[in-house]
Coordinates of C-alpha atoms in Angstrom, one line a residue:
X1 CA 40.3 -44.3 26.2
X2 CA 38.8 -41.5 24.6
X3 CA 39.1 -38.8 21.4
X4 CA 39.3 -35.6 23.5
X5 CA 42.2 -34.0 25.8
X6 CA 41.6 -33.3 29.0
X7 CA 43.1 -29.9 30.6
X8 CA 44.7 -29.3 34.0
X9 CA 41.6 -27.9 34.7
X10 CA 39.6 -31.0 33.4
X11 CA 41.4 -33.2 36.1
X12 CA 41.0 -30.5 38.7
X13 CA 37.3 -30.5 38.5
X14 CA 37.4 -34.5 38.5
X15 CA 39.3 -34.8 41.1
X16 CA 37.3 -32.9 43.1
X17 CA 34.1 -33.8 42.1
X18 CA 35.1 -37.4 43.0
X19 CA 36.7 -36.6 46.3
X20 CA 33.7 -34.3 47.6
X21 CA 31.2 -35.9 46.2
X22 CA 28.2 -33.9 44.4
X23 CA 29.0 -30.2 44.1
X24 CA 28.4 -26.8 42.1
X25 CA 31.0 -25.3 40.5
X26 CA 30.7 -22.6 43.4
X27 CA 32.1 -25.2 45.6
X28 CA 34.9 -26.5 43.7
X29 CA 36.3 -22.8 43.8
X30 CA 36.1 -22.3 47.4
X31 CA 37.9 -25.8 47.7
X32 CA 40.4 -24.6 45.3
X33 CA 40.7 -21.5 46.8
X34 CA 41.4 -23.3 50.1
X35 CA 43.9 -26.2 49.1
X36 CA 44.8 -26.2 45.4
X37 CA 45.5 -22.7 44.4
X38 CA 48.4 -22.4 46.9
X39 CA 50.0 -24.0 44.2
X40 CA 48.3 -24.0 41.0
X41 CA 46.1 -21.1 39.8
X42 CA 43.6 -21.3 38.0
X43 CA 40.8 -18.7 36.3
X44 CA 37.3 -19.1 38.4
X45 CA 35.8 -18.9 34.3
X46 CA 37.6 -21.7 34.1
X47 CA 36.8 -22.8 37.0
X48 CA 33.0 -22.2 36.8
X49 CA 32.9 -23.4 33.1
X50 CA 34.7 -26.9 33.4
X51 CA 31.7 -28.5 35.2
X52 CA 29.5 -28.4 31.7
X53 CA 31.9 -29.3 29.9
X54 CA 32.5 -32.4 31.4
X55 CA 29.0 -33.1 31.3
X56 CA 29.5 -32.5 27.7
X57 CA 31.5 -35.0 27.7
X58 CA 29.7 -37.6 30.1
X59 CA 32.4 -37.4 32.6
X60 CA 30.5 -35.6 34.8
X61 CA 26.0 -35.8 35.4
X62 CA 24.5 -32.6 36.3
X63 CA 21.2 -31.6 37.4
X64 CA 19.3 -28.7 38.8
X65 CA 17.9 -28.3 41.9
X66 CA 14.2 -28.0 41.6
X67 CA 13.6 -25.1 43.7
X68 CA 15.9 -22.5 45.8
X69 CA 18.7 -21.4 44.0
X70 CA 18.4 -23.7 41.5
X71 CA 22.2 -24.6 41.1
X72 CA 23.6 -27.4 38.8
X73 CA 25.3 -30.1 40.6
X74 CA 27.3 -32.2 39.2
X75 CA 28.7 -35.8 40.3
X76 CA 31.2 -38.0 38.5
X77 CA 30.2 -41.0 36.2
X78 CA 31.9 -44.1 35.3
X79 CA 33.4 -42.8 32.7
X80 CA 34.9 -40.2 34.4
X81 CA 36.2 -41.7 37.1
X82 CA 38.0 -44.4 34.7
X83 CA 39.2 -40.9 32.8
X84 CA 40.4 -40.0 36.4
X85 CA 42.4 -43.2 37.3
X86 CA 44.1 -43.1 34.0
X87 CA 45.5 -40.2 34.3
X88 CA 46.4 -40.6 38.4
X89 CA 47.9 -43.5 37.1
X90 CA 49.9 -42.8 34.0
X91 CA 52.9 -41.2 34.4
X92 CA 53.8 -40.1 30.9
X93 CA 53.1 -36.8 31.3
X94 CA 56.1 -34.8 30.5
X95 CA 56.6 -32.4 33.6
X96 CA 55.8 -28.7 33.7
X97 CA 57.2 -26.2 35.3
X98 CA 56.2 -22.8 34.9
X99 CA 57.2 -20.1 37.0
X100 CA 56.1 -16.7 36.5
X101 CA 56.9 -14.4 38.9
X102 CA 57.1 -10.7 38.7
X103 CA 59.7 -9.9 40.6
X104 CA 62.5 -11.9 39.3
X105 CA 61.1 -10.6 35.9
X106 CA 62.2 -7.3 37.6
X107 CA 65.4 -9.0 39.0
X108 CA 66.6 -10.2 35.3
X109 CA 66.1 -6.5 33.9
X110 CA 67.1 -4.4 37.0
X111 CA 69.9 -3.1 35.0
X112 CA 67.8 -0.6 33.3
X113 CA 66.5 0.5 36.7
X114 CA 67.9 2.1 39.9
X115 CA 69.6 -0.1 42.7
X116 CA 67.3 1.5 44.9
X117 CA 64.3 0.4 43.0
X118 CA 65.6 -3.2 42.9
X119 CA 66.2 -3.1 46.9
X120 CA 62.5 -2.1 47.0
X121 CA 61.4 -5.0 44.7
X122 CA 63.1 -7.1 47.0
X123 CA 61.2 -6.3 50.0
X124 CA 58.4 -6.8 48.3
X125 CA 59.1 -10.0 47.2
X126 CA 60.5 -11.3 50.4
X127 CA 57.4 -9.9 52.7
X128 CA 54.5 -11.8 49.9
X129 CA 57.0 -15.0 50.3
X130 CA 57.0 -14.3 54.3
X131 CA 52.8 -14.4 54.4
X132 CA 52.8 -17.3 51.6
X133 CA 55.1 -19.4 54.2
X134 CA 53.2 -18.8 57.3
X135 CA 49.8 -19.5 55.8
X136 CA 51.0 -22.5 54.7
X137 CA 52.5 -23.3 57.9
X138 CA 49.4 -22.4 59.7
X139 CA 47.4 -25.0 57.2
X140 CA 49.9 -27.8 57.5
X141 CA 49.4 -27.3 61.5
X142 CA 46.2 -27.1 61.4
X143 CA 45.6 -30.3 58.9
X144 CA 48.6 -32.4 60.5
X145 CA 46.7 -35.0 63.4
X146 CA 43.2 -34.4 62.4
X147 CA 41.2 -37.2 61.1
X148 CA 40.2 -35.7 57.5
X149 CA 44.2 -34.9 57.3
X150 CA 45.5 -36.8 53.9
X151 CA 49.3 -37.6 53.7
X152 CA 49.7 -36.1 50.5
X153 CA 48.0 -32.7 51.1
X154 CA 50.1 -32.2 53.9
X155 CA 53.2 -33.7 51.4
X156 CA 52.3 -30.8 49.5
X157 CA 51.7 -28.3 51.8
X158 CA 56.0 -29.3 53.0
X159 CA 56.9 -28.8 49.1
X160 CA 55.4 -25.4 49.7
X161 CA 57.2 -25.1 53.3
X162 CA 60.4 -25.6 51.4
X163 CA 59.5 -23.4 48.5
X164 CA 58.7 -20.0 50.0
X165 CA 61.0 -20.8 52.7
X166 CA 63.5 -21.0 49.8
X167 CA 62.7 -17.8 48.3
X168 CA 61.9 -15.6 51.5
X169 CA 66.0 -16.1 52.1
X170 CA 66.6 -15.6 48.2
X171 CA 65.5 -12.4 48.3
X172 CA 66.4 -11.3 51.8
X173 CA 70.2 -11.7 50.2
X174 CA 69.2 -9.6 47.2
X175 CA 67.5 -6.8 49.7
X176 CA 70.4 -6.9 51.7
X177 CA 73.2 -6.3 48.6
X178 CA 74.8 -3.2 48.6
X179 CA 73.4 -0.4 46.7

């Protein structure tokens, strides 16, 4: 369709933009800081920058608000949106996984540390897991039955269940190793 490659971020913001309707980039942060960055971070520069780009790009129209804060608001174009549905729609994209996490980092090399230390690591990791699972429990209560609730998010929202659920009893067994 077109020259340029579009980012993760790229297809963040357009998703957004074309769920939400008009927004500043202010308000696709707090959106991803609400939903999307349980799962995927991403930089608030990046976050913040994307909108223009797009525009750039016509994918996205921007304009200023007259008076007030005078924030740029953007909304999706055409040519955006059929950016958009490509991609939802194209499966080609070879899968990534990245995981980078601290504390199996710490795991791998714990042989240059004290048992002890690698105990305490454990804790750590299990307690950040612990609050990671509850908040998404408490969102995936509070979304399931409501009216604005969309099947997928809350699809999501299980993956994460299962995922911190996962790794709150992974490292409970490494705490609870002997020393």
């Amino acid at each position: 369709m077109s020259d340029f490659k579009l980012s993760p971020t790229s297809y963040l913001v357009l998703s957004l933009v074309a769920r939400t309707g008009p927004c500043t980039p202010f308000d696709i942060k707090k959106h991803v800081d609400r939903s999307i960055g349980f799962f995927w971070s991403f930089p608030h520069s990046q976050i913040y920058a994307e909108p223009e780009r797009l525009a750039e790009k016509q994918l996205l129209s921007g304009y200023q608000e007259p008076t007030g804060r005078r924030r740029r608001i953007y909304s999706i174009t055409d040519l955006g949106r059929a950016r958009l549905e490509e991609w939802l729609s194209h499966s080609a994209d070879a899968p990534t996984h990245e995981l980078r996490d601290s504390g199996l980092l710490k795991l791998y090399f714990g042989s240059l540390s004290a048992p002890a230390d690698i105990a305490k690591v454990a804790e750590a990791e299990k307690s950040a897991h612990q609050q990671r699972l509850d908040r998404y429990r408490t969102a995936h209560t509070s979304l399931s039955g409501t009216p604005e609730s969309d099947a997928n998010e809350l699809l999501v929202l299980e993956f994460g269940i299962r995922y911190e659920s996962l790794a709150v009893e992974f490292w409970d067994t490494v705490a609870e190793r002997p020393i």
